[in-house]
mmCIF file with all atom_site columns, C-alpha atoms in Angstrom:
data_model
loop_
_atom_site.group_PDB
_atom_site.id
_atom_site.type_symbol
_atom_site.label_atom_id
_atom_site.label_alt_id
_atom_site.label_comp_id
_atom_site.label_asym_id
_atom_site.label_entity_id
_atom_site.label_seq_id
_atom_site.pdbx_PDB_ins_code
_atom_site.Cartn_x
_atom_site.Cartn_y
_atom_site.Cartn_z
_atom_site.occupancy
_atom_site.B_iso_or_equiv
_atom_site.pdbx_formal_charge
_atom_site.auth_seq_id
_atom_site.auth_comp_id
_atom_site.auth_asym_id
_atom_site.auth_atom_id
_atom_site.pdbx_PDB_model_num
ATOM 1   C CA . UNK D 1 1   ? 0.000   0.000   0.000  1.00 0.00 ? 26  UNK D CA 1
ATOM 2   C CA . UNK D 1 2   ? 1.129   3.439   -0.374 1.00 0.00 ? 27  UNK D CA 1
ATOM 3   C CA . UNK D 1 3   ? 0.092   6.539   1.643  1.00 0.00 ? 28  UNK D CA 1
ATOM 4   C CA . UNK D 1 4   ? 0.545   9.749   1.221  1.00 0.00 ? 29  UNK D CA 1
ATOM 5   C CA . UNK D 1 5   ? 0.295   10.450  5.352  1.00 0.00 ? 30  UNK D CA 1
ATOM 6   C CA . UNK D 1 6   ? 2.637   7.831   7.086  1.00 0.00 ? 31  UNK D CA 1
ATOM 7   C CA . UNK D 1 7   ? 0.176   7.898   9.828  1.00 0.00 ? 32  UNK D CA 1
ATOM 8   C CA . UNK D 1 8   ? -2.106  6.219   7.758  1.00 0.00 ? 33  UNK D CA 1
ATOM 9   C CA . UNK D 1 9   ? -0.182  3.082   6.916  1.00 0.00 ? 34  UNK D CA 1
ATOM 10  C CA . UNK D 1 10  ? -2.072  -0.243  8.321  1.00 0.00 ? 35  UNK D CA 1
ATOM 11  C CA . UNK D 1 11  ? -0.109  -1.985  11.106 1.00 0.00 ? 36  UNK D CA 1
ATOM 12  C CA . UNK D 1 12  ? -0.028  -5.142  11.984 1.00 0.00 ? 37  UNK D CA 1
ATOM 13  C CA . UNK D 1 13  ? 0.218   -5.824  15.787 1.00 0.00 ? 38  UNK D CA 1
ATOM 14  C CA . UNK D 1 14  ? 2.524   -8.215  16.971 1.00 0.00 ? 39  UNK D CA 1
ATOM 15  C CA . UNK D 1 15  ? 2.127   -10.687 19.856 1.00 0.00 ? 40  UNK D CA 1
ATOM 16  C CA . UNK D 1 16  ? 2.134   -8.469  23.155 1.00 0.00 ? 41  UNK D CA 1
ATOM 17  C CA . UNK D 1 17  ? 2.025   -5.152  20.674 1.00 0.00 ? 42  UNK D CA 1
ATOM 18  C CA . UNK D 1 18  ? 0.604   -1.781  22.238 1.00 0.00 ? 43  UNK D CA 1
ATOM 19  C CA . UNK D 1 19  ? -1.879  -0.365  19.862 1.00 0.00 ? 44  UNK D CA 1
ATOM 20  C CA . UNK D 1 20  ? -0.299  2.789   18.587 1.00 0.00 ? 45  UNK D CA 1
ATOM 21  C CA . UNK D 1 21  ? -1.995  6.121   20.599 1.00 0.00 ? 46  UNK D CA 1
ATOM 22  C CA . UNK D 1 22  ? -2.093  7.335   17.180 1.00 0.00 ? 47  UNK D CA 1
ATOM 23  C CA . UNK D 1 23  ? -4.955  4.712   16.223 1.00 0.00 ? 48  UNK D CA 1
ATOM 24  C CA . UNK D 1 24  ? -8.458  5.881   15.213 1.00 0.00 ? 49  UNK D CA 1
ATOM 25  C CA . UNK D 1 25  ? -9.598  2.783   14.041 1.00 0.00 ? 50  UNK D CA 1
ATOM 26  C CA . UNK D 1 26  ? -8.948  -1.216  14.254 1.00 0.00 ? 51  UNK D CA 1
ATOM 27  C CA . UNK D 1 27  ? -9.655  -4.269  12.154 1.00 0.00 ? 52  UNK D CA 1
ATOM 28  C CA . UNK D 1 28  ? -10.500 -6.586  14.322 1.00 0.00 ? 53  UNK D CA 1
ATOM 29  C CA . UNK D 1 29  ? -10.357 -10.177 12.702 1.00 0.00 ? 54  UNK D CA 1
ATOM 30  C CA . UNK D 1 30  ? -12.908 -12.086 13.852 1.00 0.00 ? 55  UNK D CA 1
ATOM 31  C CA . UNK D 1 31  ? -12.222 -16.581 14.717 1.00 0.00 ? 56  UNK D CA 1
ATOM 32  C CA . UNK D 1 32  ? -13.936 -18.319 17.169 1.00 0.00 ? 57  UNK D CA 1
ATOM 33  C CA . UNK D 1 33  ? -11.611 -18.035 20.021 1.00 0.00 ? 58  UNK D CA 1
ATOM 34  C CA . UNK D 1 34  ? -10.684 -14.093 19.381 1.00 0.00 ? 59  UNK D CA 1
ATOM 35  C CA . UNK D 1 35  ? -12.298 -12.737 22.401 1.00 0.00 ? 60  UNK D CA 1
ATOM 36  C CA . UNK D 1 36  ? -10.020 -15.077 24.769 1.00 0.00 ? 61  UNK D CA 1
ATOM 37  C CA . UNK D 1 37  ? -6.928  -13.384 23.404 1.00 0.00 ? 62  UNK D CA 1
ATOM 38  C CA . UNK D 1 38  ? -5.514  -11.200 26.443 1.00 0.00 ? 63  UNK D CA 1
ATOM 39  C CA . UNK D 1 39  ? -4.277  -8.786  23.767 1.00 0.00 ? 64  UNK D CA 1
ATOM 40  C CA . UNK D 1 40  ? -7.413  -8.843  22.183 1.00 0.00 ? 65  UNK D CA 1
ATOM 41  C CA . UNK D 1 41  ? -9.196  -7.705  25.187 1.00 0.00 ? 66  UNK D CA 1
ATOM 42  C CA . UNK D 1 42  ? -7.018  -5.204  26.184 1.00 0.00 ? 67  UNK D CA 1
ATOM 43  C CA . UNK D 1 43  ? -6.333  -3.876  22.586 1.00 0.00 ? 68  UNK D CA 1
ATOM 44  C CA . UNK D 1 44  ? -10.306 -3.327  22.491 1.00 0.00 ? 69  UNK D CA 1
ATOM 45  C CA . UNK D 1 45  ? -10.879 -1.754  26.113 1.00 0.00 ? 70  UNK D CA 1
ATOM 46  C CA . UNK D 1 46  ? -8.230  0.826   25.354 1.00 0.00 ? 71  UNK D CA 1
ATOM 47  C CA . UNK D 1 47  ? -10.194 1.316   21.619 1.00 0.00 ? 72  UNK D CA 1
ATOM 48  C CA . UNK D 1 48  ? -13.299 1.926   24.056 1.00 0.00 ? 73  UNK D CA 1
ATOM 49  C CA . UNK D 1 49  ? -11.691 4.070   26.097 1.00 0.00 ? 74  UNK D CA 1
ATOM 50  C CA . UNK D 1 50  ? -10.604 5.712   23.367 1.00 0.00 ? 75  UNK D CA 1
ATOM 51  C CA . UNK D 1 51  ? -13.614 5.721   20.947 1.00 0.00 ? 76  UNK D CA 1
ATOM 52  C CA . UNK D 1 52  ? -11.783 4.128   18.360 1.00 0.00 ? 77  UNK D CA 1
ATOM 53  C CA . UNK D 1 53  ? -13.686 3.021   15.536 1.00 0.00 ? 78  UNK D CA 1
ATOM 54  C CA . UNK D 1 54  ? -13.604 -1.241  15.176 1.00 0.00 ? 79  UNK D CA 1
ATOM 55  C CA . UNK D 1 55  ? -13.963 -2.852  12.126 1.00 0.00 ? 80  UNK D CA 1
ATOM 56  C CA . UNK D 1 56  ? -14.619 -6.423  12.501 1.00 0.00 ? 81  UNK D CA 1
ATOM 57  C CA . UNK D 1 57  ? -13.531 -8.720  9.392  1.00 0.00 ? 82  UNK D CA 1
ATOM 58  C CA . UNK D 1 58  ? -14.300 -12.421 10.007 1.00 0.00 ? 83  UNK D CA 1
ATOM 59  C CA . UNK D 1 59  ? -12.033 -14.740 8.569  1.00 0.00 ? 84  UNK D CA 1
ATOM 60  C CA . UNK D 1 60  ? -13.717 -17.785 9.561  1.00 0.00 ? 85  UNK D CA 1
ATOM 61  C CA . UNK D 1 61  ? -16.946 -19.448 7.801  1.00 0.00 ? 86  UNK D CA 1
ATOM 62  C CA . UNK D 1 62  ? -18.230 -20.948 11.365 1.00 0.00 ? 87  UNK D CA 1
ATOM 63  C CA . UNK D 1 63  ? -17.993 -17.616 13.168 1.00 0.00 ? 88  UNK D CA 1
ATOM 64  C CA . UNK D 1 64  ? -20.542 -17.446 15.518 1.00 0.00 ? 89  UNK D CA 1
ATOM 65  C CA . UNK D 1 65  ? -21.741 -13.713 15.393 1.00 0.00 ? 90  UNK D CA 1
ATOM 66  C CA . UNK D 1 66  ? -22.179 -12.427 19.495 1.00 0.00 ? 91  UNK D CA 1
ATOM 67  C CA . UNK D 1 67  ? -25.829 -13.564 20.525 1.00 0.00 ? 92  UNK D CA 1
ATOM 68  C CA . UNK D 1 68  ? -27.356 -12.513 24.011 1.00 0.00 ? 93  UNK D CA 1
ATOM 69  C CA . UNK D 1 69  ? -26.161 -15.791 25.231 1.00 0.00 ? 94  UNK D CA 1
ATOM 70  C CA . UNK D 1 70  ? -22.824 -14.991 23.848 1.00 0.00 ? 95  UNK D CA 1
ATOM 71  C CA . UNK D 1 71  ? -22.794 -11.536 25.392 1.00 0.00 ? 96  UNK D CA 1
ATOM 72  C CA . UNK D 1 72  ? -23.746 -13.230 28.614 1.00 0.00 ? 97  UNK D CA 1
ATOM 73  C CA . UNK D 1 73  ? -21.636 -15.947 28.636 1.00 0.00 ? 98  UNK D CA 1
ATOM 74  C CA . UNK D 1 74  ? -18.309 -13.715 27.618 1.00 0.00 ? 99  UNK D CA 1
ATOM 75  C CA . UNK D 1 75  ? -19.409 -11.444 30.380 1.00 0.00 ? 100 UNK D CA 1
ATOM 76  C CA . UNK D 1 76  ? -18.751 -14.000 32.864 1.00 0.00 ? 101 UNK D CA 1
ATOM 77  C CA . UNK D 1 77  ? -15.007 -15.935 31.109 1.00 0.00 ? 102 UNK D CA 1
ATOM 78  C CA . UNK D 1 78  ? -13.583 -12.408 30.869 1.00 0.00 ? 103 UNK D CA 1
ATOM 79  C CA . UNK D 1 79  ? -13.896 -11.057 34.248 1.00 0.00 ? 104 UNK D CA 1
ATOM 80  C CA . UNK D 1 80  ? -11.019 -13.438 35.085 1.00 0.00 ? 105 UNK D CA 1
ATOM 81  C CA . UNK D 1 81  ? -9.427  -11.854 32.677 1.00 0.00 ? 106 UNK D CA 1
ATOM 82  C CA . UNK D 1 82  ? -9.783  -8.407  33.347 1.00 0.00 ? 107 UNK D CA 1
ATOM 83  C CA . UNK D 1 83  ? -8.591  -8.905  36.812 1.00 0.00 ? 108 UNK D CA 1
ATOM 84  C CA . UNK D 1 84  ? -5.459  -10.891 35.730 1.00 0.00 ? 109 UNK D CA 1
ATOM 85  C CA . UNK D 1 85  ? -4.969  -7.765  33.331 1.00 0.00 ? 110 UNK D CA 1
ATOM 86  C CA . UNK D 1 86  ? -5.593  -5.367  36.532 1.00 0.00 ? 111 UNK D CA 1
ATOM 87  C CA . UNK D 1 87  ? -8.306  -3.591  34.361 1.00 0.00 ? 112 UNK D CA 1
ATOM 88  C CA . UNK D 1 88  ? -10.538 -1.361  36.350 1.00 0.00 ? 113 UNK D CA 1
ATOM 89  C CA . UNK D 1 89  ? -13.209 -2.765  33.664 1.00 0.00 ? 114 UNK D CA 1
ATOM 90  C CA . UNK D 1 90  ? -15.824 -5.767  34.476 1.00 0.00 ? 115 UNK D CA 1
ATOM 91  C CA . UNK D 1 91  ? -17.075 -8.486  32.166 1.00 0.00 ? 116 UNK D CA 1
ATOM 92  C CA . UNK D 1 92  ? -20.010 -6.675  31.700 1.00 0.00 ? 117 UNK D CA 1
ATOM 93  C CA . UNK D 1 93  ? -18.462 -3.798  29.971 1.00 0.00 ? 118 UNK D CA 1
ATOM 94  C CA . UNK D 1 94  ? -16.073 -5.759  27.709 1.00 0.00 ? 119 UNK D CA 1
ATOM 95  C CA . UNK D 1 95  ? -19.077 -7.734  26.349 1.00 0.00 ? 120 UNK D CA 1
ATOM 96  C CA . UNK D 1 96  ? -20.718 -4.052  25.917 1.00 0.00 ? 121 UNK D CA 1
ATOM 97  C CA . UNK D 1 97  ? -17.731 -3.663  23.987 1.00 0.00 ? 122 UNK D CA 1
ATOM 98  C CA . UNK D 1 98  ? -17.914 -6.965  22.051 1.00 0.00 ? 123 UNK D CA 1
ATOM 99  C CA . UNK D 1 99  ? -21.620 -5.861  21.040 1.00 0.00 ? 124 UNK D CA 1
ATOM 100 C CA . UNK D 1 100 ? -21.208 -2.331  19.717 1.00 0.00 ? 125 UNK D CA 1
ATOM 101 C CA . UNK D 1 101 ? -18.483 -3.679  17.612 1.00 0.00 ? 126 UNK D CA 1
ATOM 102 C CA . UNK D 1 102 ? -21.209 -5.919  15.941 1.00 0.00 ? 127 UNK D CA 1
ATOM 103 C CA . UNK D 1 103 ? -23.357 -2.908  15.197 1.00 0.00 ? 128 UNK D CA 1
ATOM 104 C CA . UNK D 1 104 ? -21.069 -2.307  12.484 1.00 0.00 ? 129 UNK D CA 1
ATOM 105 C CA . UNK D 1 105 ? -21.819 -4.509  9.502  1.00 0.00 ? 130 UNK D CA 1
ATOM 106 C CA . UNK D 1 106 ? -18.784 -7.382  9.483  1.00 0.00 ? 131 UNK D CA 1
ATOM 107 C CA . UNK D 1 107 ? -16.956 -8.172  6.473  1.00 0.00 ? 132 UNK D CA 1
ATOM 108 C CA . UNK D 1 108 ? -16.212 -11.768 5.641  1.00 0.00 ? 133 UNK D CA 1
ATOM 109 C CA . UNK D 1 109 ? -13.065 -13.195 4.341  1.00 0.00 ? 134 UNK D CA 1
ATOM 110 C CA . UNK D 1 110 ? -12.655 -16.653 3.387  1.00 0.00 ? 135 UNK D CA 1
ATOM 111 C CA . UNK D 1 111 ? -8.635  -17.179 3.677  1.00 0.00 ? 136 UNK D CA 1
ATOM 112 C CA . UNK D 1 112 ? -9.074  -20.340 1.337  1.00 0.00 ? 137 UNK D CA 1
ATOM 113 C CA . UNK D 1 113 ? -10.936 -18.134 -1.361 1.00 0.00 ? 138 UNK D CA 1
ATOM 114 C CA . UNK D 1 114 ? -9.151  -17.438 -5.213 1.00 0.00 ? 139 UNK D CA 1
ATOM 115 C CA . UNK D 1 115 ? -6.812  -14.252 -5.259 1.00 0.00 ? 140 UNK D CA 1
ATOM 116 C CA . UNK D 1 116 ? -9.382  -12.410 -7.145 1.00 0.00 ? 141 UNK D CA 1
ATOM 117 C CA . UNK D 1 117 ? -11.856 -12.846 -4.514 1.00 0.00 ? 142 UNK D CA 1
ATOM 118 C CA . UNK D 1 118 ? -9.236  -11.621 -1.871 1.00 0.00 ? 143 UNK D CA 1
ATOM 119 C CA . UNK D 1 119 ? -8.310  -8.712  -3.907 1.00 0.00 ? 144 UNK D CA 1
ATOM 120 C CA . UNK D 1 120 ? -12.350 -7.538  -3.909 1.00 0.00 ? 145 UNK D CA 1
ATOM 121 C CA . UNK D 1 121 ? -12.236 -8.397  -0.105 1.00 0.00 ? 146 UNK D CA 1
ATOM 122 C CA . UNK D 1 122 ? -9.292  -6.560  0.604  1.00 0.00 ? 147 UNK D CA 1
ATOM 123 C CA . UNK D 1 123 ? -10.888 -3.578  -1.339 1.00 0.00 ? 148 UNK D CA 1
ATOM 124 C CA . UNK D 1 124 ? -14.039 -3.498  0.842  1.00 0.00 ? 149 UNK D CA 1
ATOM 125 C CA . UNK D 1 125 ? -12.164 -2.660  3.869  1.00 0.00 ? 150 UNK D CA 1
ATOM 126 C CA . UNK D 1 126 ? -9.917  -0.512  2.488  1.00 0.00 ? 151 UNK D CA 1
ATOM 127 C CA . UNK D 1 127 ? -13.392 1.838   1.098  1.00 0.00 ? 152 UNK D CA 1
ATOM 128 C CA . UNK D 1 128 ? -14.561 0.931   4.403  1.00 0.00 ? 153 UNK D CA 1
ATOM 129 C CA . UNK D 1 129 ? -11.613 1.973   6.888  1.00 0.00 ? 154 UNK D CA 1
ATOM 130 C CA . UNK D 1 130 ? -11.408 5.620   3.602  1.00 0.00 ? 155 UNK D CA 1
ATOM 131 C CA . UNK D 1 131 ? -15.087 6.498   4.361  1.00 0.00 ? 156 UNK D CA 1
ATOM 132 C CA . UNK D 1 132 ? -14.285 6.655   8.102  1.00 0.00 ? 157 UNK D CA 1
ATOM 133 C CA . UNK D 1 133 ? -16.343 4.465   10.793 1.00 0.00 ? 158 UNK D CA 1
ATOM 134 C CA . UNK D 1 134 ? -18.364 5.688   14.011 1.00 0.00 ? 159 UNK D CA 1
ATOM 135 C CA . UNK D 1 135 ? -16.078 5.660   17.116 1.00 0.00 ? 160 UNK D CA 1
ATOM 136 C CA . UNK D 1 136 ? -16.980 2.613   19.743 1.00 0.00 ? 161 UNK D CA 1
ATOM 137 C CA . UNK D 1 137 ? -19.852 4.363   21.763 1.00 0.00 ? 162 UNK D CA 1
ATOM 138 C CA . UNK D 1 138 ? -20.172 2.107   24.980 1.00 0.00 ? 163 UNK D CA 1
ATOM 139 C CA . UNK D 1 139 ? -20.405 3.998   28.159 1.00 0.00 ? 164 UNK D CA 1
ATOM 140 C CA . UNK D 1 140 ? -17.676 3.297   30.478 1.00 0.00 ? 165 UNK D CA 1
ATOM 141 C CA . UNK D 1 141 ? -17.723 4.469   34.134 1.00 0.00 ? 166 UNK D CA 1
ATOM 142 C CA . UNK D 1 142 ? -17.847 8.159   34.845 1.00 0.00 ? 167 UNK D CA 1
ATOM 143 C CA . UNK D 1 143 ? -13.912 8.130   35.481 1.00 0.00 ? 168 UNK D CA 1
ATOM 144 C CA . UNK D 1 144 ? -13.074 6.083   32.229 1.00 0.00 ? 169 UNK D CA 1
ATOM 145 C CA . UNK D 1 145 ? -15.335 8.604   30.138 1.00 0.00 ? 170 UNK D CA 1
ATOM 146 C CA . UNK D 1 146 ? -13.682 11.856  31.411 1.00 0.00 ? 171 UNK D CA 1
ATOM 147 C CA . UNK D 1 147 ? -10.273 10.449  30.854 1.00 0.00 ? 172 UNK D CA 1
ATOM 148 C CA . UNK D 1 148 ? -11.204 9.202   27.113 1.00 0.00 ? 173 UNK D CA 1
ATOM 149 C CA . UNK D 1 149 ? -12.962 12.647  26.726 1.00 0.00 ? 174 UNK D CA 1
ATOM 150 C CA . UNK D 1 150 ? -9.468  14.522  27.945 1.00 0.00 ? 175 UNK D CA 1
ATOM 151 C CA . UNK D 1 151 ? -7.431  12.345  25.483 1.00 0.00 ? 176 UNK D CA 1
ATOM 152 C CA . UNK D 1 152 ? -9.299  12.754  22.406 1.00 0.00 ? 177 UNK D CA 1
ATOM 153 C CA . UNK D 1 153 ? -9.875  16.714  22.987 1.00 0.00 ? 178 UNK D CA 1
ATOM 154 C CA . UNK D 1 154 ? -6.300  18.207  22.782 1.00 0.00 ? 179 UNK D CA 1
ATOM 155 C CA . UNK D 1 155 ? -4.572  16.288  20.206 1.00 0.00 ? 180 UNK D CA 1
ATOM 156 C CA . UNK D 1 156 ? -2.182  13.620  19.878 1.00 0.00 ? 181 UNK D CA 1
ATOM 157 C CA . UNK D 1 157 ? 0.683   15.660  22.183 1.00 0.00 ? 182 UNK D CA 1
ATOM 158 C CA . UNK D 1 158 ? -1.060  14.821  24.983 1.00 0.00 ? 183 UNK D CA 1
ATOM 159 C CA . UNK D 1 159 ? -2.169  11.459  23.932 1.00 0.00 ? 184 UNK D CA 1
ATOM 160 C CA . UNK D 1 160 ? 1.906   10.430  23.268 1.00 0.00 ? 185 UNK D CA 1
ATOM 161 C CA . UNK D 1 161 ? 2.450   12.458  26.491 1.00 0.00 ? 186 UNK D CA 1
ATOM 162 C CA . UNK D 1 162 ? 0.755   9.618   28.851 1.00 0.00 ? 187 UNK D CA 1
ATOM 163 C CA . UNK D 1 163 ? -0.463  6.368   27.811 1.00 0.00 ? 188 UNK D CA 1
ATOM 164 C CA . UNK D 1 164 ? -4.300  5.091   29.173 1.00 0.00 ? 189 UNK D CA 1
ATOM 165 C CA . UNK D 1 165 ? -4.250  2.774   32.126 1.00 0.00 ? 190 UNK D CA 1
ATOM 166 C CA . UNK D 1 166 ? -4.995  0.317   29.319 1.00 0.00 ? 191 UNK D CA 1
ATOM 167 C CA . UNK D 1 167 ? -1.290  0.175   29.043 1.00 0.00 ? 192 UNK D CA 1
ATOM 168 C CA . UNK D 1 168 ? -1.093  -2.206  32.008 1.00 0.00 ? 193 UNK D CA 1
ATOM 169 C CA . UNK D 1 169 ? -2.185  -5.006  30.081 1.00 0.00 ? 194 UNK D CA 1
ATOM 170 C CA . UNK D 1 170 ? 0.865   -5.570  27.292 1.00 0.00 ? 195 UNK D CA 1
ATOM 171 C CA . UNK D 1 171 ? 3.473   -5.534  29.643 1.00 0.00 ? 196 UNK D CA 1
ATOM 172 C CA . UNK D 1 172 ? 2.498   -8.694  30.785 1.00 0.00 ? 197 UNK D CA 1
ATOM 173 C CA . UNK D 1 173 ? 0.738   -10.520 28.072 1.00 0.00 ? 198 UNK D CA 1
ATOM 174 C CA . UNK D 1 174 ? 1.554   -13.364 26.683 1.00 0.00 ? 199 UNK D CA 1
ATOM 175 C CA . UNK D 1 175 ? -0.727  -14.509 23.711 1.00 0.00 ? 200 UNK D CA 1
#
């Protein structure tokens, strides 16, 4: 790909990878087990706290989209979680999370599909990610909000300046 703003340039996180503070969006590919990724959590708490816009692209045919059950049941595995990560965040909020990310329509890709197919794939996110997405929208306890709310309202200097308390989470994940 080639960019004209450097900024723009897709990344590709690597196991135990902050999200850049620069982010303003995500593709989040979408498997089965995704949402018991410890990076994966943490990467999309700190795009909620940061009203990041999520795009999710699922790259597997049997992908169960989030059902109430789902929500209910993800609730309850990723408290664990959260604690482990020393999030201030419950179970209840991630799956919060986890559901306005489904509000935006998914794209499917199908790994084992021709090159062509790929190509038109690959396309359709690329318009989609160009047109620009809504920001996540979950409400996250009064503190949360106001520090989100401070970080996106005087630029990136102060975003680079301090890191959210998301930050916690990388240092010790192991995926």
């Amino acid at each position: 790909l080639m960019q004209a703003d450097p900024e723009s340039i897709p990344h590709v996180l690597r196991d135990g990878e902050f999200l850049p503070l620069n982010a303003k969006q995500l593709c989040l590919l979408c498997d089965n087990g995704v949402f018991s990724s410890r990076q994966v959590v943490a990467s999309l708490m700190f795009a909620a706290e940061g009203r990041l816009a999520v795009l999710p692209v699922v790259v597997q045919a049997n992908f169960r989209f989030p059902s109430k059950e789902f929500l209910e049941s993800l609730a309850e595995s990723s408290d664990d979680m959260l604690k482990d990560l020393e999030s201030r965040y419950s179970g209840d909020i991630f799956a919060r999370v986890v559901d306005e990310i489904f509000k935006e329509i998914a794209i499917e890709v199908d790994p084992q599909d021709a090159e062509a197919a790929l190509q038109v794939r690959a396309s359709a996110v690329a318009m989609r990610l160009k047109s620009g997405l809504e920001g996540l929208q979950v409400a996250l306890p009064a503190e949360a909000e106001e520090e989100a709310e401070e970080q996106q309202g005087d630029g990136d200097d102060e975003i680079s300046a301090e890191r959210s308390e998301l930050d916690f989470a990388f240092e010790g994940v192991v995926v």
